[in-house]
Coordinates of C-alpha atoms in Angstrom, one line a residue:
A1 CA -4.4 22.8 -34.4
V2 CA -2.5 20.1 -33.1
A3 CA -3.2 21.9 -29.5
S4 CA -7.2 21.9 -30.0
A5 CA -6.6 18.3 -30.9
M6 CA -4.9 17.4 -27.8
E7 CA -6.7 16.6 -24.2
A8 CA -5.0 17.1 -21.6
P9 CA -7.2 17.2 -18.2
L10 CA -4.6 17.9 -15.6
A11 CA -1.8 19.4 -17.7
R12 CA -1.3 23.1 -17.4
L13 CA -1.3 25.0 -21.5
V14 CA 1.3 27.2 -21.6
L15 CA 1.6 28.9 -25.6
P16 CA 5.0 31.2 -26.6
P17 CA 3.9 34.4 -28.4
R18 CA 2.3 34.9 -32.0
D19 CA 4.9 37.1 -32.7
A20 CA 8.1 34.0 -32.4
S21 CA 9.5 32.7 -35.8
S22 CA 8.4 29.5 -34.4
T23 CA 5.7 27.6 -32.9
G24 CA 5.1 25.8 -30.3
C25 CA 3.9 24.9 -27.0
T26 CA 4.6 22.8 -23.9
V27 CA 2.4 20.3 -21.8
A28 CA 4.1 19.9 -18.5
G29 CA 2.7 18.4 -15.4
A30 CA 0.3 15.9 -16.7
S31 CA -0.9 12.8 -15.2
A32 CA -2.6 12.0 -18.4
L33 CA -2.0 11.9 -21.9
S34 CA -4.8 11.7 -24.3
F35 CA -5.4 11.2 -28.1
R36 CA -7.9 11.5 -29.4
G37 CA -9.0 11.3 -33.0
G38 CA -10.6 9.3 -35.6
G39 CA -13.5 8.5 -33.3
R40 CA -11.7 6.9 -30.9
R41 CA -9.9 8.5 -28.4
V42 CA -6.7 5.8 -26.6
G43 CA -5.0 7.7 -23.5
C44 CA -2.1 6.8 -21.2
Q45 CA -3.1 7.5 -17.7
G46 CA -0.1 6.9 -14.5
A47 CA -0.5 5.7 -11.5
S48 CA -0.2 8.5 -9.9
A49 CA 1.2 12.0 -9.3
E50 CA 3.0 10.8 -6.3
R51 CA 4.7 7.9 -7.7
D52 CA 5.2 9.1 -11.4
L53 CA 7.4 11.6 -13.0
Q54 CA 5.6 14.3 -15.2
N55 CA 5.2 13.9 -18.5
H56 CA 6.8 16.3 -21.2
I57 CA 4.8 16.5 -24.1
I58 CA 7.4 18.9 -26.4
V59 CA 4.7 20.3 -29.7
G60 CA 7.1 22.1 -32.5
A61 CA 6.1 22.9 -35.5
A62 CA 8.5 25.0 -38.2
G63 CA 5.9 27.1 -39.7
R64 CA 1.9 28.0 -39.3
P65 CA -0.5 26.5 -41.7
S66 CA -1.5 29.4 -43.8
S67 CA -4.8 27.9 -44.7
R68 CA -7.7 27.0 -42.0
G69 CA -9.1 24.4 -43.6
L70 CA -5.7 23.0 -44.2
A71 CA -5.3 23.3 -40.4
S72 CA -8.1 21.7 -40.3
I73 CA -6.5 18.5 -41.9
G74 CA -3.9 19.1 -40.9
S75 CA -5.0 18.8 -37.2
L76 CA -7.1 15.8 -38.6
V77 CA -4.5 13.7 -39.7
G78 CA -2.0 14.4 -36.3
G79 CA -4.5 13.2 -34.2
T80 CA -4.8 9.8 -36.1
L81 CA -1.5 9.4 -36.2
G82 CA -0.9 10.5 -32.7
S83 CA -4.3 7.5 -31.7
L84 CA -1.8 5.2 -33.2
V85 CA 1.5 6.6 -31.6
A86 CA -0.6 6.1 -28.4
A87 CA -1.6 2.7 -28.5
R88 CA 1.8 1.3 -30.1
V89 CA 2.9 2.7 -27.0
V90 CA 0.0 1.3 -24.4
A91 CA 0.3 -2.7 -25.7
R92 CA 4.5 -2.0 -25.2
Q93 CA 3.5 -1.4 -22.0
R94 CA 1.1 -4.5 -21.6
Q95 CA 3.6 -6.7 -23.7
R96 CA 7.5 -5.3 -21.7
G97 CA 5.6 -5.1 -18.4
R98 CA 7.0 -2.4 -15.5
R99 CA 10.3 -1.5 -16.7
A100 CA 13.0 1.6 -15.3
V101 CA 13.3 4.6 -17.8
A102 CA 16.4 5.2 -17.7
S103 CA 15.7 9.2 -18.8
S104 CA 13.7 11.4 -16.1
A105 CA 11.6 12.5 -18.9
G106 CA 10.2 11.8 -22.2
S107 CA 9.4 14.4 -24.4
C108 CA 6.6 13.6 -27.8
H109 CA 8.4 16.1 -30.9
W110 CA 5.3 16.8 -33.8
S111 CA 6.9 19.1 -36.8
K112 CA 4.7 20.0 -39.6
R113 CA 5.5 19.0 -42.7
H114 CA 3.6 20.5 -45.3
G115 CA 0.8 21.4 -43.7
F116 CA 0.4 17.9 -42.5
G117 CA 1.0 16.2 -38.4
R118 CA 3.8 14.0 -37.8
A119 CA 4.8 12.4 -34.6
Q120 CA 7.6 10.3 -33.5
V121 CA 7.7 9.8 -29.6
V122 CA 11.4 9.6 -28.8
G123 CA 10.5 9.1 -25.2
L124 CA 7.4 8.9 -22.3
R125 CA 8.3 8.9 -19.0
A126 CA 5.5 6.1 -17.0
S127 CA 4.4 3.5 -15.3
G128 CA 6.6 0.8 -17.5
V129 CA 6.2 2.2 -21.3
V130 CA 9.7 2.4 -22.5
A131 CA 11.2 4.4 -25.0
T132 CA 10.1 3.6 -28.4
D133 CA 8.8 5.3 -31.8
A134 CA 6.5 5.5 -34.2
S135 CA 7.5 2.9 -35.9
G136 CA 8.4 0.6 -33.6
G137 CA 11.8 0.2 -33.5
G138 CA 13.2 1.7 -30.9
Q139 CA 14.7 0.3 -28.0
G140 CA 14.1 0.5 -23.7
D141 CA 16.8 0.9 -21.5
G142 CA 14.8 -0.3 -18.4
E143 CA 17.1 -2.8 -16.3
K144 CA 16.0 -7.1 -17.4
D145 CA 14.0 -8.8 -15.3
E146 CA 16.3 -11.2 -13.6
R147 CA 13.3 -13.5 -12.4
T148 CA 12.6 -16.7 -13.5
L149 CA 9.4 -18.1 -14.5
A150 CA 8.3 -19.8 -11.4
Q151 CA 8.8 -16.8 -9.5
K152 CA 6.7 -14.6 -11.8
F153 CA 4.5 -17.2 -11.7
E154 CA 4.9 -16.7 -7.7
D155 CA 4.5 -13.3 -8.1
F156 CA 1.2 -13.3 -9.9
T157 CA -0.7 -15.7 -7.4
R158 CA 0.0 -13.0 -5.0
V159 CA -3.0 -11.0 -6.1
L160 CA -5.2 -13.4 -5.0
P161 CA -5.7 -12.9 -1.1
W162 CA -5.5 -16.7 -0.3
F163 CA -2.0 -17.4 -2.0
N164 CA -0.8 -13.8 -0.6
F165 CA -1.9 -15.2 2.6
A166 CA 0.2 -18.2 2.8
A167 CA 3.2 -16.5 0.8
G168 CA 3.5 -14.4 4.5
I169 CA 2.5 -17.1 6.5
A170 CA 6.3 -17.5 8.0
E171 CA 5.8 -14.0 9.5
S172 CA 2.0 -13.8 10.8
H173 CA 3.3 -16.9 12.2
V174 CA 5.8 -15.3 14.1
A175 CA 4.1 -12.4 14.8
R176 CA 1.8 -14.7 16.2
R177 CA 4.1 -16.1 18.4
A178 CA 5.2 -13.3 19.6
V179 CA 1.8 -12.3 20.6
A180 CA 1.3 -15.9 22.0
R181 CA 3.8 -15.2 24.6
E182 CA 3.0 -12.2 25.6
E183 CA 0.3 -13.2 27.0
A184 CA 1.0 -16.7 28.0
V185 CA 2.1 -17.9 32.0
E186 CA 5.5 -17.3 32.5
P187 CA 6.4 -21.6 33.3
S188 CA 8.2 -22.7 36.1
P189 CA 11.8 -22.0 36.5
S190 CA 12.0 -25.7 37.0
L191 CA 10.4 -26.7 33.9
L192 CA 12.4 -24.1 31.4
Q193 CA 15.0 -26.1 32.7
A194 CA 14.6 -29.0 31.8
A195 CA 12.8 -27.9 27.8
V196 CA 16.5 -26.2 27.9
A197 CA 18.1 -29.4 28.7
G198 CA 15.1 -31.5 25.6
G199 CA 15.2 -35.7 25.8
A200 CA 14.7 -37.0 29.4
D201 CA 14.4 -34.3 31.3
L202 CA 11.8 -32.7 29.3
S203 CA 10.0 -35.7 27.9
G204 CA 9.0 -37.0 31.8
P205 CA 6.9 -33.6 32.5
L206 CA 5.3 -34.0 28.8
C207 CA 4.0 -37.3 29.6
S208 CA 2.8 -36.2 32.9
A209 CA 0.8 -33.8 31.4
L210 CA -0.4 -35.7 29.0
A211 CA -1.7 -38.1 31.1
A212 CA -3.0 -35.3 32.7
E213 CA -1.1 -36.8 36.3
P214 CA -2.3 -35.6 39.9
S215 CA 0.3 -32.4 39.9
A216 CA 1.2 -32.7 37.1
P217 CA 1.3 -29.6 34.9
E218 CA -0.8 -28.3 32.4
V219 CA 0.1 -29.8 28.4
E220 CA -0.1 -25.4 27.3
E221 CA 2.6 -24.8 30.1
V222 CA 4.8 -26.9 29.2
V223 CA 4.9 -26.6 25.4
E224 CA 5.4 -22.8 26.2
A225 CA 8.3 -23.4 27.6
V226 CA 9.4 -26.0 24.8
M227 CA 8.7 -22.7 23.1
R228 CA 11.0 -20.2 24.9
A229 CA 13.4 -22.7 24.3
A230 CA 13.4 -23.5 21.2
E231 CA 13.4 -19.6 20.6
N232 CA 17.3 -19.9 21.4
S233 CA 19.8 -21.6 19.7
E234 CA 22.3 -21.6 22.0
K235 CA 20.4 -23.2 25.4
S236 CA 18.1 -25.0 23.7
G237 CA 18.3 -29.0 22.8
A238 CA 16.7 -29.4 19.8
T239 CA 17.6 -32.3 17.8
R240 CA 16.8 -31.8 14.1
P241 CA 15.0 -34.6 12.4
S242 CA 17.6 -35.2 10.4
D243 CA 20.1 -36.2 12.2
V244 CA 17.8 -39.3 13.3
F245 CA 15.4 -40.0 10.5
E246 CA 16.4 -44.1 10.7
E247 CA 14.8 -43.6 14.9
L248 CA 12.0 -42.1 13.4
R249 CA 10.0 -44.5 11.2
G250 CA 7.2 -45.5 11.4
R251 CA 3.5 -44.2 12.3
W252 CA 3.3 -41.0 14.2
Q253 CA -0.5 -40.1 15.9
V254 CA -1.5 -36.8 17.6
V255 CA -2.4 -36.4 20.4
W256 CA -2.6 -32.9 21.7
S257 CA -3.9 -29.9 19.5
G258 CA -3.7 -26.4 20.7
A259 CA -6.3 -25.4 17.5
Y260 CA -8.6 -28.4 17.9
T261 CA -8.4 -29.5 21.3
P262 CA -10.2 -26.7 22.9
L263 CA -12.6 -27.1 20.3
K264 CA -13.5 -30.9 22.0
R265 CA -16.0 -29.5 24.2
F266 CA -18.0 -28.7 21.5
G267 CA -17.8 -31.9 19.5
L268 CA -14.8 -31.4 17.3
S269 CA -13.0 -33.1 17.1
Q270 CA -9.7 -34.4 14.5
C271 CA -7.5 -37.9 13.8
I272 CA -4.1 -37.0 12.1
Y273 CA -1.1 -39.1 12.3
V274 CA 1.7 -39.4 9.8
D275 CA 3.5 -42.3 8.5
V276 CA 7.6 -41.4 8.0
G277 CA 9.2 -44.1 5.5
T278 CA 11.1 -44.0 2.5
D279 CA 10.1 -43.8 -1.3
A280 CA 11.9 -46.4 -3.8
A281 CA 15.2 -44.0 -4.3
Q282 CA 15.6 -44.1 -0.2
L283 CA 14.1 -40.5 -0.6
P284 CA 13.0 -39.4 3.2
T285 CA 8.7 -38.9 2.8
V286 CA 5.7 -38.1 5.2
D287 CA 2.4 -39.7 4.5
A288 CA 0.4 -36.9 6.4
H289 CA -4.0 -38.5 7.1
S290 CA -6.4 -36.2 8.5
G291 CA -9.8 -38.1 8.8
L292 CA -13.4 -35.8 9.6
P293 CA -15.0 -38.7 12.2
L294 CA -18.5 -40.2 11.2
P295 CA -20.7 -42.2 12.4
F296 CA -19.8 -45.4 13.0
G297 CA -16.4 -45.2 13.8
F298 CA -15.7 -44.4 9.9
F299 CA -13.5 -41.4 8.8
L300 CA -14.2 -38.4 5.8
W301 CA -10.5 -38.9 4.7
T302 CA -7.8 -36.5 3.2
S303 CA -4.5 -37.7 2.7
C304 CA -1.4 -36.1 0.7
A305 CA 2.3 -37.7 1.1
G306 CA 5.6 -36.2 -0.3
E307 CA 8.8 -36.4 0.6
L308 CA 10.6 -34.8 3.6
V309 CA 14.0 -32.3 3.6
E310 CA 14.9 -29.6 6.1
A311 CA 14.6 -26.0 5.6
P312 CA 15.7 -22.9 6.9
P313 CA 14.3 -21.8 10.3
F314 CA 11.5 -18.9 9.7
T315 CA 14.2 -17.0 12.5
E316 CA 17.4 -16.4 13.3
G317 CA 18.4 -18.8 16.3
G318 CA 14.9 -20.8 15.8
P319 CA 14.0 -24.1 16.2
P320 CA 14.7 -26.7 13.9
T321 CA 12.5 -26.6 10.8
V322 CA 11.5 -29.4 7.7
L323 CA 9.6 -29.3 5.0
I324 CA 7.1 -31.6 3.7
R325 CA 7.0 -31.3 0.1
F326 CA 3.0 -32.6 -1.0
N327 CA 3.0 -34.4 -4.5
R328 CA -0.1 -36.3 -4.6
Y329 CA -3.8 -36.4 -2.3
W330 CA -6.5 -38.2 -2.2
V331 CA -9.0 -38.9 -0.6
D332 CA -10.7 -41.8 0.9
L333 CA -14.1 -42.4 3.0
G334 CA -14.0 -46.0 5.5
L335 CA -12.5 -47.3 8.8
Q336 CA -8.3 -46.2 7.8
P337 CA -7.2 -43.9 4.9
R338 CA -5.2 -45.8 2.0
R339 CA -1.4 -45.9 2.6
D340 CA 1.1 -44.2 0.1
I341 CA -0.2 -44.2 -3.1
G342 CA 2.6 -43.5 -5.4
R343 CA 3.6 -40.8 -7.5
I344 CA 0.7 -40.5 -10.0
D345 CA 1.4 -38.2 -11.8
G346 CA 4.6 -39.9 -13.5
G347 CA 7.3 -37.4 -12.1
F348 CA 6.6 -34.8 -14.2
V349 CA 5.0 -32.3 -11.4
T350 CA 7.3 -32.0 -9.5
D351 CA 6.6 -27.9 -8.5
R352 CA 3.2 -25.1 -8.5
L353 CA 4.2 -24.4 -12.3
R354 CA 3.9 -27.6 -13.5
A355 CA 0.5 -28.2 -11.6
F356 CA -0.7 -25.6 -12.8
G357 CA 0.5 -26.4 -16.7
A358 CA -1.1 -29.8 -16.4
A359 CA -4.3 -28.2 -14.9
L360 CA -5.2 -26.5 -17.8
V361 CA -7.1 -30.0 -19.0
T362 CA -8.7 -30.8 -15.7
P363 CA -11.6 -31.1 -17.0
V364 CA -10.9 -33.6 -18.9
L365 CA -9.0 -35.6 -15.8
L366 CA -12.3 -35.2 -14.3
E367 CA -14.4 -36.5 -17.0
F368 CA -12.2 -39.3 -17.6
G369 CA -10.5 -39.8 -13.9
A370 CA -14.9 -39.8 -13.0
V371 CA -15.2 -42.5 -15.9
R372 CA -12.5 -44.9 -14.8
W373 CA -13.5 -44.5 -10.7
F374 CA -17.1 -45.5 -12.3
L375 CA -15.8 -48.8 -13.8
G376 CA -13.5 -49.9 -11.4
L377 CA -17.3 -50.3 -9.3
F378 CA -17.5 -53.6 -11.3
G379 CA -14.1 -54.1 -11.5
F380 CA -12.9 -53.3 -14.8
D381 CA -9.4 -52.0 -15.1
K382 CA -9.6 -49.4 -17.5
A383 CA -7.0 -46.5 -18.5
F384 CA -7.1 -43.0 -20.3
E385 CA -4.2 -41.0 -20.6
V386 CA -4.0 -37.6 -21.3
D387 CA -1.7 -35.5 -23.0
V388 CA 0.1 -32.9 -20.5
P389 CA 1.5 -29.8 -22.5
S390 CA 5.1 -28.9 -20.7
P391 CA 5.1 -26.0 -18.6
E392 CA 8.7 -25.0 -20.8
G393 CA 6.5 -23.5 -23.8
D394 CA 9.2 -25.5 -26.3
G395 CA 5.7 -27.3 -27.4
K396 CA 5.8 -30.4 -26.1
T397 CA 3.4 -32.3 -24.5
F398 CA 3.3 -35.6 -21.7
K399 CA 1.3 -37.9 -21.4
L400 CA -0.6 -38.1 -18.0
Q401 CA -3.0 -41.6 -16.7
A402 CA -6.0 -40.0 -15.6
S403 CA -8.0 -39.9 -12.6
L404 CA -9.5 -38.5 -10.0
E405 CA -6.2 -38.7 -7.5
L406 CA -4.1 -36.5 -10.8
Y407 CA -7.1 -34.4 -10.8
L408 CA -7.4 -33.1 -6.9
T409 CA -3.2 -33.4 -6.7
L410 CA -3.5 -31.2 -9.0
L411 CA -5.1 -28.3 -8.0
A412 CA -4.0 -29.3 -4.6
M413 CA -0.8 -28.4 -5.6
V414 CA -1.5 -25.1 -7.3
A415 CA -3.5 -24.2 -4.3
F416 CA -1.2 -24.7 -1.1
P417 CA 2.3 -23.3 -1.8
E418 CA 5.1 -25.8 0.1
S419 CA 5.1 -22.0 2.3
L420 CA 2.4 -24.0 4.5
S421 CA 3.8 -27.5 4.5
T422 CA 7.0 -25.8 6.3
C423 CA 6.2 -27.2 9.9
P424 CA 9.0 -26.3 13.0
V425 CA 10.4 -28.6 15.2
P426 CA 10.8 -27.0 19.0
F427 CA 11.4 -30.6 20.3
L428 CA 12.0 -33.9 19.9
D429 CA 12.8 -36.8 21.4
S430 CA 12.8 -40.1 19.0
Q431 CA 14.4 -42.6 22.3
A432 CA 11.0 -41.3 24.2
G433 CA 8.6 -41.0 21.6
L434 CA 7.6 -37.4 21.5
C435 CA 7.7 -34.8 19.8
V436 CA 6.4 -31.0 19.6
F437 CA 6.2 -29.7 16.3
E438 CA 4.2 -26.7 14.5
I439 CA 1.6 -25.9 11.4
P440 CA 1.1 -22.6 11.0
L441 CA -1.7 -22.7 9.2
L442 CA -3.3 -23.4 12.3
G443 CA -2.2 -20.6 13.3
P444 CA -5.4 -18.5 13.2
A445 CA -7.6 -21.0 15.0
G446 CA -5.9 -18.4 18.5
D447 CA -7.7 -15.9 16.4
L448 CA -11.0 -16.9 17.1
P449 CA -13.2 -15.2 20.2
R450 CA -11.5 -15.6 23.7
W451 CA -15.3 -17.7 24.0
L452 CA -14.2 -19.7 20.7
H453 CA -11.0 -20.5 21.6
P454 CA -8.2 -19.7 24.8
G455 CA -6.0 -18.5 22.2
G456 CA -2.5 -19.3 23.0
N457 CA 0.0 -21.8 21.0
A458 CA -2.6 -22.8 18.5
A459 CA -0.3 -23.7 15.6
A460 CA 1.5 -26.0 17.9
L461 CA 1.3 -30.5 17.9
I462 CA 2.8 -33.4 20.3
A463 CA 2.7 -36.0 18.3
R464 CA 3.9 -39.8 19.8
K465 CA 4.9 -42.9 18.5
V466 CA 2.3 -45.3 17.9
P467 CA 2.4 -49.0 16.6
D468 CA 2.1 -49.4 12.9
D469 CA -1.1 -51.1 13.1
C470 CA -2.5 -49.1 15.9
A471 CA -6.4 -47.6 15.1
P472 CA -6.4 -44.6 14.6
A473 CA -7.9 -42.0 18.1
L474 CA -9.3 -38.4 17.9
I475 CA -6.9 -35.6 19.2

């Protein structure tokens, strides 16, 4: 009766002899378990036969019912209880996630008492299912998940292709650089020697290449020499930005880009510059501005700002690396962008998890932010406060002023992880005002068809220090 109430399509059913003192059956090698009862079917499906161990179900009975009607009742009740047990197991699986189970296989013992079936789930070896029983009082013996809430959030977002790409940007950048090195022309020995020495020895050839002087090397050749020298930190003269931060203060404008410069022949260009300074706490900060040229000298500006900190290199012995922790974003339309707008979140949004918690009220931020912007056109300075839930889950709330800048900041902080703003700096000469750095996010431009882009070090950029009041210029 129990065997008829259970259904295991992928299992092998082995029944003992009828004249045995205690009847029983064993269902072994099943990758799926199904229980039917009460008009519903609840299933526990394993991930795959190769990944999950076999689920073992041992069915035993102390005696055999004497009548067919009593056996039917026992089958119905047993099947119904089996459905409830299976549903309980699935609920536990969703609540606790994937955990390793100590036992190599589970067993489900069935016994008959007064002709009625009663199930007790002792253990079930399936993906993430912990040992429990029908009463729900069992405890799992699996390992405890040591990940923090922020790490769980990072892993959760990686199911989307964009976030998975952002999480692996360092590995893809290193692989792309290896391909570019194989395809690049070998730099001249004198240029390699100058790149190893660094400083003024390399600033001269780099300036000549940017000015396109006669007999000067190509910019791509100089950049390749810089990259090769920086890949060997023992021989490279690369300067750490933190060591010369005071000399870095001011405006740095990008004059060459491995991604954008080749596209100028199609009429595509860009204006990029950064302002290096400090905030109220005297911490190093960077304001980055990117302008899309429009008619009559106007630009559509996308700006962001954040703290400048050191970061570990992408590879052992690689060039110095900096991380810009952007925590404010804004857009402008005009000849020049606004300068740093300051922290608009009250210092509350310090990471992506907090930004995600605050982004739960983005419709309210957008609506009140748009109203505030509209009133500002007529000279009205009206502030709207919005309660934002705490990401700690303690029930507390924080008050933030609604604005379009805050709305954009929260979305950008969730969409752009810090891995995208981690930039290697293979060459820096603060005295000559020259810097070669990389933005890994621009690297995929080198994967475009060769008739559109020549490839090479597409992530590399060259910036020069200019006066603070210098007008923005295209790359």
